[in-house]
Short mmCIF file of C-alpha atoms in Angstrom, two decimals:
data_model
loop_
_atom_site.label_atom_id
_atom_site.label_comp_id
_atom_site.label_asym_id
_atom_site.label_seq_id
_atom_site.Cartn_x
_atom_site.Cartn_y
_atom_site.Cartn_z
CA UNK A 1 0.00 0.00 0.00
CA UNK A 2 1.24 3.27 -0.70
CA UNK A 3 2.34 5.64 2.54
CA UNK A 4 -0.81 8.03 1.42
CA UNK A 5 -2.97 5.79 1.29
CA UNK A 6 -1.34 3.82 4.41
CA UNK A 7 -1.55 6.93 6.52
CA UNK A 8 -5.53 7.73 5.13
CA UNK A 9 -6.06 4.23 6.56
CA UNK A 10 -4.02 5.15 9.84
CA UNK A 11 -6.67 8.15 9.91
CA UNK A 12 -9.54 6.44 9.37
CA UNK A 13 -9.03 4.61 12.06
CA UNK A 14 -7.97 7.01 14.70
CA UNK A 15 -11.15 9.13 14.43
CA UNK A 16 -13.62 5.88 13.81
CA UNK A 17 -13.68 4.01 16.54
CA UNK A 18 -14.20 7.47 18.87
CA UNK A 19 -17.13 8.85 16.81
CA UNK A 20 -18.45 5.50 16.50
CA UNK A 21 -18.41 4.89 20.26
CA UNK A 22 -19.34 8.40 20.83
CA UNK A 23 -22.68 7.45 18.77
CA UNK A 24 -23.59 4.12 20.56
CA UNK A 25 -23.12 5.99 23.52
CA UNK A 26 -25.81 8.47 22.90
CA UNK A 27 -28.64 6.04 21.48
CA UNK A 28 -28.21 4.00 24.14
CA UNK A 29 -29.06 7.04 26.19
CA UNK A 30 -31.77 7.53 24.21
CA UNK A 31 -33.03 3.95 24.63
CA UNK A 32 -32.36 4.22 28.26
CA UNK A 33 -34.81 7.68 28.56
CA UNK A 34 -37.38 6.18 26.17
CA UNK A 35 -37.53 2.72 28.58
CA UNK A 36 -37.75 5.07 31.78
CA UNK A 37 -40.31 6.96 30.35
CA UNK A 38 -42.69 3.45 29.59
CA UNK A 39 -42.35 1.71 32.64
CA UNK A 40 -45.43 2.25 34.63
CA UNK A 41 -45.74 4.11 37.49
CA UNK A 42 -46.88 2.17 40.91
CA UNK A 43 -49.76 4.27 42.23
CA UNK A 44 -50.16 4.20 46.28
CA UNK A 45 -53.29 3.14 47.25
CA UNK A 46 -55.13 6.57 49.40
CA UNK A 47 -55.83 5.06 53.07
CA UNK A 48 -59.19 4.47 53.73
CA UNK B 1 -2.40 -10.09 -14.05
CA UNK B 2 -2.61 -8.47 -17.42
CA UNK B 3 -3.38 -10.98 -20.27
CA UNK B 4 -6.77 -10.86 -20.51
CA UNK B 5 -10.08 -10.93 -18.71
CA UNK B 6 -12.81 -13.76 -17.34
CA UNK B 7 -15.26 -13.64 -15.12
CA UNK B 8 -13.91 -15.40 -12.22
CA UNK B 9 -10.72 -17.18 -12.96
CA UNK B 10 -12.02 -20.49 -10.70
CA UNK B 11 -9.26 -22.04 -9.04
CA UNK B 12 -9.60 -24.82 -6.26
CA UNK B 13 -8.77 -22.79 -3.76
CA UNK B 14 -11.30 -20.03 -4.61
CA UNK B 15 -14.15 -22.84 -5.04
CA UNK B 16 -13.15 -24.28 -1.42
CA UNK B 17 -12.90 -20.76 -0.10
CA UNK B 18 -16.72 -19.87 -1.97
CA UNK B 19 -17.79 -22.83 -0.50
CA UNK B 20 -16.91 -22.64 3.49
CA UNK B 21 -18.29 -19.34 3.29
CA UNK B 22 -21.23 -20.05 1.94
CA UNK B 23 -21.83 -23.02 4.49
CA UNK B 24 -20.84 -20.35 6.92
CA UNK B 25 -23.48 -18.13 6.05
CA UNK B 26 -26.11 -21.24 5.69
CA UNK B 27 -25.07 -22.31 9.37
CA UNK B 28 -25.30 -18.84 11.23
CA UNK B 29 -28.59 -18.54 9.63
CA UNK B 30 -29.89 -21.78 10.76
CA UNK B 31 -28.52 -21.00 14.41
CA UNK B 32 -29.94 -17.70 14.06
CA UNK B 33 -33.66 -18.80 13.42
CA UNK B 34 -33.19 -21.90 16.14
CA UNK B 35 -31.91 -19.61 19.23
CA UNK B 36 -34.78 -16.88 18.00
CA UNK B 37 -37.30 -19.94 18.35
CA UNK B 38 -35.81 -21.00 21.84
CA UNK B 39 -35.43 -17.27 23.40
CA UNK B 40 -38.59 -15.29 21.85
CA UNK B 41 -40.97 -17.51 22.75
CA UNK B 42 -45.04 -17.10 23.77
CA UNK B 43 -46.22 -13.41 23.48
CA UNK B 44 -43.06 -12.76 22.83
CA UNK B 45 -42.29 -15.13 19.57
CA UNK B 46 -41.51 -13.27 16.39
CA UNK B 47 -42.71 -14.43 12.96
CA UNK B 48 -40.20 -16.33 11.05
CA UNK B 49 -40.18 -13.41 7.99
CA UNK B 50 -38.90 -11.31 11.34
CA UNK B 51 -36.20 -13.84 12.74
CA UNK B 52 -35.01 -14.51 8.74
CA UNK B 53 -35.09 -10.81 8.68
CA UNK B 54 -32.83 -9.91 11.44
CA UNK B 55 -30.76 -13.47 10.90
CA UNK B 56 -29.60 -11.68 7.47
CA UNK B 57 -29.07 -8.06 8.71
CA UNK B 58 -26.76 -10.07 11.66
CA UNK B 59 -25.24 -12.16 9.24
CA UNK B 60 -24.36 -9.21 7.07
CA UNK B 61 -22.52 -7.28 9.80
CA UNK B 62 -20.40 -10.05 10.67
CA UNK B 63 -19.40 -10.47 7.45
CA UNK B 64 -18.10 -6.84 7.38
CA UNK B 65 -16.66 -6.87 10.43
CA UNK B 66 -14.83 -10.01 9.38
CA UNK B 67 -13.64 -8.37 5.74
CA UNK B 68 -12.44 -5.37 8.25
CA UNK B 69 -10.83 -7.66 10.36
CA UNK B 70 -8.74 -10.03 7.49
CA UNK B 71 -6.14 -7.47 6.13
CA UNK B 72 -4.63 -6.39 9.90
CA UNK B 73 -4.68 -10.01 11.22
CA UNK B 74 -2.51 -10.84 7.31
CA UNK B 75 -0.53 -7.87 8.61
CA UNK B 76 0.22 -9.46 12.07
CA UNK B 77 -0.10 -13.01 11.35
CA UNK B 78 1.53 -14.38 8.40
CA UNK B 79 -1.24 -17.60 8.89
CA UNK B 80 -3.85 -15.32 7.57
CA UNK B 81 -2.94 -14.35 4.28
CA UNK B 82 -4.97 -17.15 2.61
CA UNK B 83 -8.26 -15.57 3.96
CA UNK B 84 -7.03 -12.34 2.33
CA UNK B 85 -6.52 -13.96 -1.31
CA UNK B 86 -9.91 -13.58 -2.26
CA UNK B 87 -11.23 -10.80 0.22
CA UNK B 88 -13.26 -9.69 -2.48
CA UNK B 89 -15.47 -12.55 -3.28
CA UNK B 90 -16.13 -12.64 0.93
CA UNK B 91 -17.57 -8.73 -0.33
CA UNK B 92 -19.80 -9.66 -2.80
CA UNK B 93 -21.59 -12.01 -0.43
CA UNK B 94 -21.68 -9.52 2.00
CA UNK B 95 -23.70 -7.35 -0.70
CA UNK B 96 -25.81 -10.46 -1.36
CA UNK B 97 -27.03 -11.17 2.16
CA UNK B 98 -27.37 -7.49 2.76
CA UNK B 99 -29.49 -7.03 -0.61
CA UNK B 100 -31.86 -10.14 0.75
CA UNK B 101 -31.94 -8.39 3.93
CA UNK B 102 -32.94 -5.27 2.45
CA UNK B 103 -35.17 -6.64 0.24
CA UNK B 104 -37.12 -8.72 2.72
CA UNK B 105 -37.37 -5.54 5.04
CA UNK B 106 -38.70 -3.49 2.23
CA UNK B 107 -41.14 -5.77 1.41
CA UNK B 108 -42.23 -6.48 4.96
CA UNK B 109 -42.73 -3.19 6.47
CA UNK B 110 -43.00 -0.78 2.82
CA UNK B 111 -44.71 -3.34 0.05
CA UNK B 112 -48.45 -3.57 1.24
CA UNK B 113 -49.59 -0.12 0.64
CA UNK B 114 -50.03 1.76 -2.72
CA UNK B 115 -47.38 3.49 -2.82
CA UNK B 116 -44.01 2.14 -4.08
CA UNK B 117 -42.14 0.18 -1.44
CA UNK B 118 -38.94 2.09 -2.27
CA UNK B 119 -40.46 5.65 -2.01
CA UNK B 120 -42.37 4.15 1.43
CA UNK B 121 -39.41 3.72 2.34
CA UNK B 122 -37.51 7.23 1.72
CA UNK B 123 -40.89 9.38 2.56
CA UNK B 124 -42.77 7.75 5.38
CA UNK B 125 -40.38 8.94 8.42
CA UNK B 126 -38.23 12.04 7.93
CA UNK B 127 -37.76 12.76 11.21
CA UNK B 128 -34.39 13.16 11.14
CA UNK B 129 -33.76 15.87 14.02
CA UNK B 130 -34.92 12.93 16.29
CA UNK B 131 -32.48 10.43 17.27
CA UNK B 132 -35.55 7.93 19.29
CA UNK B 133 -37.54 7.62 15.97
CA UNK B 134 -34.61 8.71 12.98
CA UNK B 135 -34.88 6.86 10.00
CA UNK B 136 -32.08 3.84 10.48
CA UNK B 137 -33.10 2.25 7.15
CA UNK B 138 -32.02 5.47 5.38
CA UNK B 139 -28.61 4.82 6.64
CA UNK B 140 -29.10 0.59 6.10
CA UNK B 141 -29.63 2.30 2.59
CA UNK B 142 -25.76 4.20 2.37
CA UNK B 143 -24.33 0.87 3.53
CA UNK B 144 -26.19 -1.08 0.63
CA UNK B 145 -25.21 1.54 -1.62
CA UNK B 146 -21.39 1.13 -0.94
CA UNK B 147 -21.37 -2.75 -1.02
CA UNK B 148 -23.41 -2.89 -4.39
CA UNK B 149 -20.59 -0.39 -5.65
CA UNK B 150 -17.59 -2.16 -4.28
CA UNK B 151 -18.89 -5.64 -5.55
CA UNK B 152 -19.66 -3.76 -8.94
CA UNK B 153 -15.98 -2.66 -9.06
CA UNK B 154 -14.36 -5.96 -6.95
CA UNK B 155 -13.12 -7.67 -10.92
CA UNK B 156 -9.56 -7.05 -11.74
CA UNK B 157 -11.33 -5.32 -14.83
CA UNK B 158 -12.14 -2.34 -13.03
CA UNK B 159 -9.19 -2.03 -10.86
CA UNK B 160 -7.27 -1.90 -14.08
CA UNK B 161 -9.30 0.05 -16.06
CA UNK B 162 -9.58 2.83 -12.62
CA UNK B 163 -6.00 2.61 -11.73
CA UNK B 164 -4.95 1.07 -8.34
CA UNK B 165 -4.44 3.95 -6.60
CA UNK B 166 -8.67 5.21 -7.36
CA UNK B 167 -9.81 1.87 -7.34
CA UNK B 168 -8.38 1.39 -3.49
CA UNK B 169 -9.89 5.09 -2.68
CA UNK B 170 -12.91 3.93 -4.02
CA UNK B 171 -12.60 0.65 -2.11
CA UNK B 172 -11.95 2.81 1.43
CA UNK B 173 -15.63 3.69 1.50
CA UNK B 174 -15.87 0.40 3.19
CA UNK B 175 -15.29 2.61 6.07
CA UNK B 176 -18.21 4.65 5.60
CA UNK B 177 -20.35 1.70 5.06
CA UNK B 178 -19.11 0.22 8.25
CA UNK B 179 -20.09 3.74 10.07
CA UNK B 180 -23.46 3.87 8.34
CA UNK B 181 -24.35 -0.29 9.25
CA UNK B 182 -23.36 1.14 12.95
CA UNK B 183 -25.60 3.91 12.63
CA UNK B 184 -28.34 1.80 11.48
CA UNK B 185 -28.09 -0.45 13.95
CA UNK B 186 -27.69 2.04 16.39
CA UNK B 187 -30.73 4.08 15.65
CA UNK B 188 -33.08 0.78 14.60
CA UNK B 189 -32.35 -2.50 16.58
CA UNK B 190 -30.88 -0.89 19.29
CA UNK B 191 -33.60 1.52 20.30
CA UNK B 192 -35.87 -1.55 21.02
CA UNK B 193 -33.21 -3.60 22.55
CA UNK B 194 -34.73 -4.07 26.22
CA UNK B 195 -31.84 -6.14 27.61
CA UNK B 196 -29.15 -3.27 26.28
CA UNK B 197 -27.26 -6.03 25.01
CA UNK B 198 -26.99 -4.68 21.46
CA UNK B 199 -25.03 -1.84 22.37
CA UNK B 200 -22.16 -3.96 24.26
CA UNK B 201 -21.99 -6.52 21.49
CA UNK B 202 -21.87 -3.43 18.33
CA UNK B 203 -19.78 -1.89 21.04
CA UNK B 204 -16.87 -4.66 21.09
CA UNK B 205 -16.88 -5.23 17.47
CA UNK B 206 -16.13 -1.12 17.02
CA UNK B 207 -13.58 -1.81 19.54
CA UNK B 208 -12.01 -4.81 18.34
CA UNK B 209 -11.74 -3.94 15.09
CA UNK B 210 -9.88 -0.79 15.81
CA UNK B 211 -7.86 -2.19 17.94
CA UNK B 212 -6.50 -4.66 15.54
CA UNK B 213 -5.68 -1.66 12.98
CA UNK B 214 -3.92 0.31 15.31
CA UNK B 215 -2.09 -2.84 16.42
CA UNK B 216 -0.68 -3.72 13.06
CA UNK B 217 -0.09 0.23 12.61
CA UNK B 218 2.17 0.27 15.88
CA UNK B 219 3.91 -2.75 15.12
CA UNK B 220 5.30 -1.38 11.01
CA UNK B 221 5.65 1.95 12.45
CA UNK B 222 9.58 1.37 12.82
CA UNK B 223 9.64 0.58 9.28
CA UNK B 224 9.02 3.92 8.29
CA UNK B 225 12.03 5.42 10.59
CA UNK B 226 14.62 4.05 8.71
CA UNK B 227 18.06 6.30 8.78
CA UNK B 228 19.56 7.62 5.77
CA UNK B 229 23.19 8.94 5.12
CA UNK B 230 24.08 10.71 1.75
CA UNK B 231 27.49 9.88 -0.04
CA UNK B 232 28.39 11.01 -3.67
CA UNK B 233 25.07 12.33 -4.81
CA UNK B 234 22.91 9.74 -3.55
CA UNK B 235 21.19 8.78 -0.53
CA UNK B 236 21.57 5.39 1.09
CA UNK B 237 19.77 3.80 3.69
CA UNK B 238 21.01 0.99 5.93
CA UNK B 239 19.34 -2.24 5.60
CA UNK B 240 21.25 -4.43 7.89
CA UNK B 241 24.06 -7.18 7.87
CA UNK B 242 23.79 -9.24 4.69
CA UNK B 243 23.12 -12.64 6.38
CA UNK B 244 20.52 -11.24 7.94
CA UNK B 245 17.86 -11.94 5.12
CA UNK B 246 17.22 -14.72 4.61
CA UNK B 247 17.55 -16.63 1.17
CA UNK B 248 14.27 -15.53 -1.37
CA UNK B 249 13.04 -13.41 1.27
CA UNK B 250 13.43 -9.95 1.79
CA UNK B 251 13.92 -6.98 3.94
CA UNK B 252 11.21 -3.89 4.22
CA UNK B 253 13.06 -0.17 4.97
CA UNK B 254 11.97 3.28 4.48
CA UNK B 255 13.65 6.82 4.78
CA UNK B 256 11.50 8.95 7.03
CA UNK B 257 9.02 10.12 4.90
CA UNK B 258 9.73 8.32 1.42
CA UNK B 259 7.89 4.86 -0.18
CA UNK B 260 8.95 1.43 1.72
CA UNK B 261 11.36 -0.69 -0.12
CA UNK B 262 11.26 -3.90 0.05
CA UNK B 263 15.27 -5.73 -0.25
CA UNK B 264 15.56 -9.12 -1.62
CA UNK B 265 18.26 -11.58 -1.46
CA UNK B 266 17.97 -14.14 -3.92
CA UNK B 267 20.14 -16.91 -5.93
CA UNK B 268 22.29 -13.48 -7.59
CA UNK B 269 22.55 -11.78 -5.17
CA UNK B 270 20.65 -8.54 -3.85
CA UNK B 271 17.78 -6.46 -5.37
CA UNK B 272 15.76 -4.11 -4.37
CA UNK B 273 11.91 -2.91 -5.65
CA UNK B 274 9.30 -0.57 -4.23
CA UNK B 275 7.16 -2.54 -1.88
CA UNK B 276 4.46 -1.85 -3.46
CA UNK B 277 3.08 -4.27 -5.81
CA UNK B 278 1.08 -2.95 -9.12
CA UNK B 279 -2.09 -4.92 -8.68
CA UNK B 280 -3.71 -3.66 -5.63
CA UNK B 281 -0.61 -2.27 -3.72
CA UNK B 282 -0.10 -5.31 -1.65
CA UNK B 283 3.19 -5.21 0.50
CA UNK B 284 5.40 -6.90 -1.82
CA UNK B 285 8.62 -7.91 0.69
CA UNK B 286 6.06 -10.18 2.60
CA UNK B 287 6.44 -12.36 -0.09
CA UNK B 288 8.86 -14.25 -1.17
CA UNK B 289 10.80 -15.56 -4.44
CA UNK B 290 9.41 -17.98 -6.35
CA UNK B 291 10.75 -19.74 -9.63
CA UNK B 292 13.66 -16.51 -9.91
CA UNK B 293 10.53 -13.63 -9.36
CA UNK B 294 9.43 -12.22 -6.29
CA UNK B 295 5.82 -13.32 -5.67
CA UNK B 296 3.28 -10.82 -4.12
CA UNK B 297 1.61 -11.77 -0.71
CA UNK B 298 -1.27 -11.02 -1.64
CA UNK B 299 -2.44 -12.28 -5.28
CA UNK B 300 0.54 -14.13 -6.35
CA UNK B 301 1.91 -11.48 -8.86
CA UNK B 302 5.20 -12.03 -9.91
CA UNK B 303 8.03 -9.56 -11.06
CA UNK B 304 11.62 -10.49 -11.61
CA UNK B 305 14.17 -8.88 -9.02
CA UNK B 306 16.48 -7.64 -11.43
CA UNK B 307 14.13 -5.01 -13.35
CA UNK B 308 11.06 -4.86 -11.87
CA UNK B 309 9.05 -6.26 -14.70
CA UNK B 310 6.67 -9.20 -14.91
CA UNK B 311 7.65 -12.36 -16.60
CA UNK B 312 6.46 -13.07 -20.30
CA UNK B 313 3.84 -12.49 -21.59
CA UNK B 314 2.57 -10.37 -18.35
CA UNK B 315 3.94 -6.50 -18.74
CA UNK B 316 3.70 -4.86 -15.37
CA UNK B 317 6.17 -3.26 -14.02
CA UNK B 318 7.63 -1.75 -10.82
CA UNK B 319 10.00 0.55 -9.77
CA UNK B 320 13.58 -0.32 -8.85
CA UNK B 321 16.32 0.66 -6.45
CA UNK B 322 19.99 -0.06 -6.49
CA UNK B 323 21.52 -2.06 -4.04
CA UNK B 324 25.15 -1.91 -2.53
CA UNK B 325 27.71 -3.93 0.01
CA UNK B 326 29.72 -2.10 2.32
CA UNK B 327 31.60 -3.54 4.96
CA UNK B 328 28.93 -6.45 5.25
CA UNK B 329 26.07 -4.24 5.24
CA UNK B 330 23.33 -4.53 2.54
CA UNK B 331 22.63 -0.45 1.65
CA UNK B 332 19.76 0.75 -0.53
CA UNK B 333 19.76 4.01 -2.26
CA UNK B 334 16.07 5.59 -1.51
CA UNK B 335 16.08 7.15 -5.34
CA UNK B 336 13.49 5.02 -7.04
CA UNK B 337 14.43 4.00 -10.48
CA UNK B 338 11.74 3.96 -13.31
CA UNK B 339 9.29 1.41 -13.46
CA UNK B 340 11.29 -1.73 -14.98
CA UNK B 341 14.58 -0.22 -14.87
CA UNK B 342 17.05 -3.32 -15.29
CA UNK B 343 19.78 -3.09 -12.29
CA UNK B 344 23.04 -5.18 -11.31
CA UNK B 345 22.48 -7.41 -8.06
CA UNK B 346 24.55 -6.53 -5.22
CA UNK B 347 26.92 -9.31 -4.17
CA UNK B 348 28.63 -10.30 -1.31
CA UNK B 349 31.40 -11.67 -3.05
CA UNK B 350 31.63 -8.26 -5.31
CA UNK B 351 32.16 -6.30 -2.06
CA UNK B 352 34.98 -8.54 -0.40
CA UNK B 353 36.90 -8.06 -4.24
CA UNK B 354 36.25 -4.25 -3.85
CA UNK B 355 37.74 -4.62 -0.40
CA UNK B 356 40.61 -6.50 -2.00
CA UNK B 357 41.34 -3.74 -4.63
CA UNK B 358 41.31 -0.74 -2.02
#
């Protein structure tokens, strides 16, 4: 492989795995808030 | 190499290669539907369109993250190279099982209303300034798009007719397609992942793949450090003791900054070439010499150490660099010589005479 090309791979690879990380991070967040906001609410009971 | 096209020049290897991939494919599909059977079960059982469904969109990312994975395990494991021979035809299946996975999932959720499934598909959710309901398939789409144009391109025909250096820019949108399948996963499958498993297991392929590049990276980076001292006009560049290569193998240095070179010792003596070979720029001293030519790693092209050319009737050609002996040490001028530019080997035996004369 030529060293342009070597070092464009080299790149690629440096900035990939954070913004790829980076993005799983936030939809998981997302999934996380969406679950919360679902799950139902226990109600007390008012005392007699 | 360059006498002539076929379709697919078949070859036992290639057929046995096809062939455990395809049985690969057949049996992660098969496990795919019988673990779905055993773990959604009840309310909670999916349709078997669903399970296929998913089974091929799973199947198709670990086939990408295993063409991502092939060239820096070659790089750090000699053992892999055979996986890496035919890389490409491991790409077109990836397209194929991501086309059926596409297709299946435009049918299913776009192809019973009346308007075209395709235009369902790009108009029905737009909502792209929200992440919870973004539209993934858009960005299932992108990766499609890439694979169909890398398989499109994958024959030798192309990479000719484009010229290495394109054709492997063209073939680095892999990355993107890699980002995008993320992406799509990220905003579809994992959105209505309840266990938050999805997001580990995407997670550790992200990280394992990157790890593996930046491995192989780190470990050639001395390569590229390589010291050179300038005498009479030219500049030389230290290889190392001449019985330290070994016989039909060579030796890979570069000057800071300049193109590796890769320094062969064979039956005459020394050469040297560029290392990089004119097919797809595979790293030509990790091969060796076979039958008088040195024999790329990666596709078996041949050129002959003396000029850089390919034997009859092929007519590639590389550059070349000359070689000298002093005081036991193998030196290599950095100036690259024309493609195919014919040059003396460098002997051992030449340097103890020259010794003998001064």
């Amino acid at each position: 492989m030529t060293r342009d090309l070597r070092h464009a791979h080299r790149r690629a690879w440096l900035v990939l795995p954070i913004a790829l990380i980076a993005l799983l991070m936030v939809a998981d967040a997302t999934r996380r808030r969406a679950e919360r906001a679902i799950r139902p609410v226990s109600v007390q009971e008012p005392s007699p | 190499m360059s006498v002539g096209y076929v379709a697919v020049q078949w070859s036992p290897h290639k057929r046995r290669y096809d062939a455990a991939a395809a049985a690969a494919v057949v049996v992660f599909l098969g496990s795919w539907v019988v673990a779905g059977k055993l773990m959604w079960r009840g309310n909670h059982a999916l349709s078997d369109e669903v399970l296929i469904l998913r089974g091929l969109g799973a199947c198709a990312a670990v086939l990408l993250h295993v063409i991502l994975a092939i060239g820096p395990l070659a790089r750090l494991d000699r053992r892999f190279l055979p996986v890496l021979y035919n890389r490409r035809h491991l790409g077109v299946m990836t397209f194929l099982v991501a086309l059926t996975h596409a297709l299946l999932a435009i049918g299913y959720y776009h192809g019973f209303g009346v308007v075209s499934p395709l235009i369902s598909l790009l108009t029905s959710n737009t909502s792209v300034s929200s992440l919870r309901g973004f539209p993934f398939e858009w960005l299932g789409l992108v990766t499609l798009a890439i694979l169909f144009l890398m398989a499109a391109t994958s024959h030798d025909f192309w990479l000719k007719n484009l010229g290495a250096r394109a054709w492997k820019r063209l073939h680095m949108l892999v990355y993107v397609a890699y980002a995008a399948l993320v992406g799509h996963v990220a905003l579809g499958a994992l959105q209505t992942d309840r266990g938050g498993v999805y997001v580990w297991i995407v997670g550790a392929g992200v990280v394992m793949l990157s790890g593996m590049h930046l491995a192989a990276a780190l470990r050639e980076t001395p390569i590229d450090a390589g010291k050179a001292a300038s005498a009479n006009g030219e500049t030389w560049l230290d290889v190392g003791a001449a019985d330290e290569i070994p016989m039909d193998r060579a030796r890979i240095v570069a000057a800071r900054g300049r193109e590796r070179i890769a320094v062969f010792r064979h039956k005459d003596g020394f050469s040297a070439v560029t290392n990089v070979c004119a097919h797809q720029g595979g790293p030509l001293g990790e091969g060796k010499v076979i039958d008088g030519c040195i024999t790329c790693p990666w596709h078996g092209w041949q050129y002959r150490p003396g000029d850089g050319c390919s034997p009859p009737p092929f007519t590639e050609k590389i550059a070349t660099h000359a070689v000298r002996i002093t005081r036991g040490r193998v030196e290599v001028s950095v100036r690259a010589m024309p493609p195919g530019t014919a040059l003396p080997p460098a002997r051992v035996l030449d340097a103890v005479e020259e010794r003998r004369n001064d």
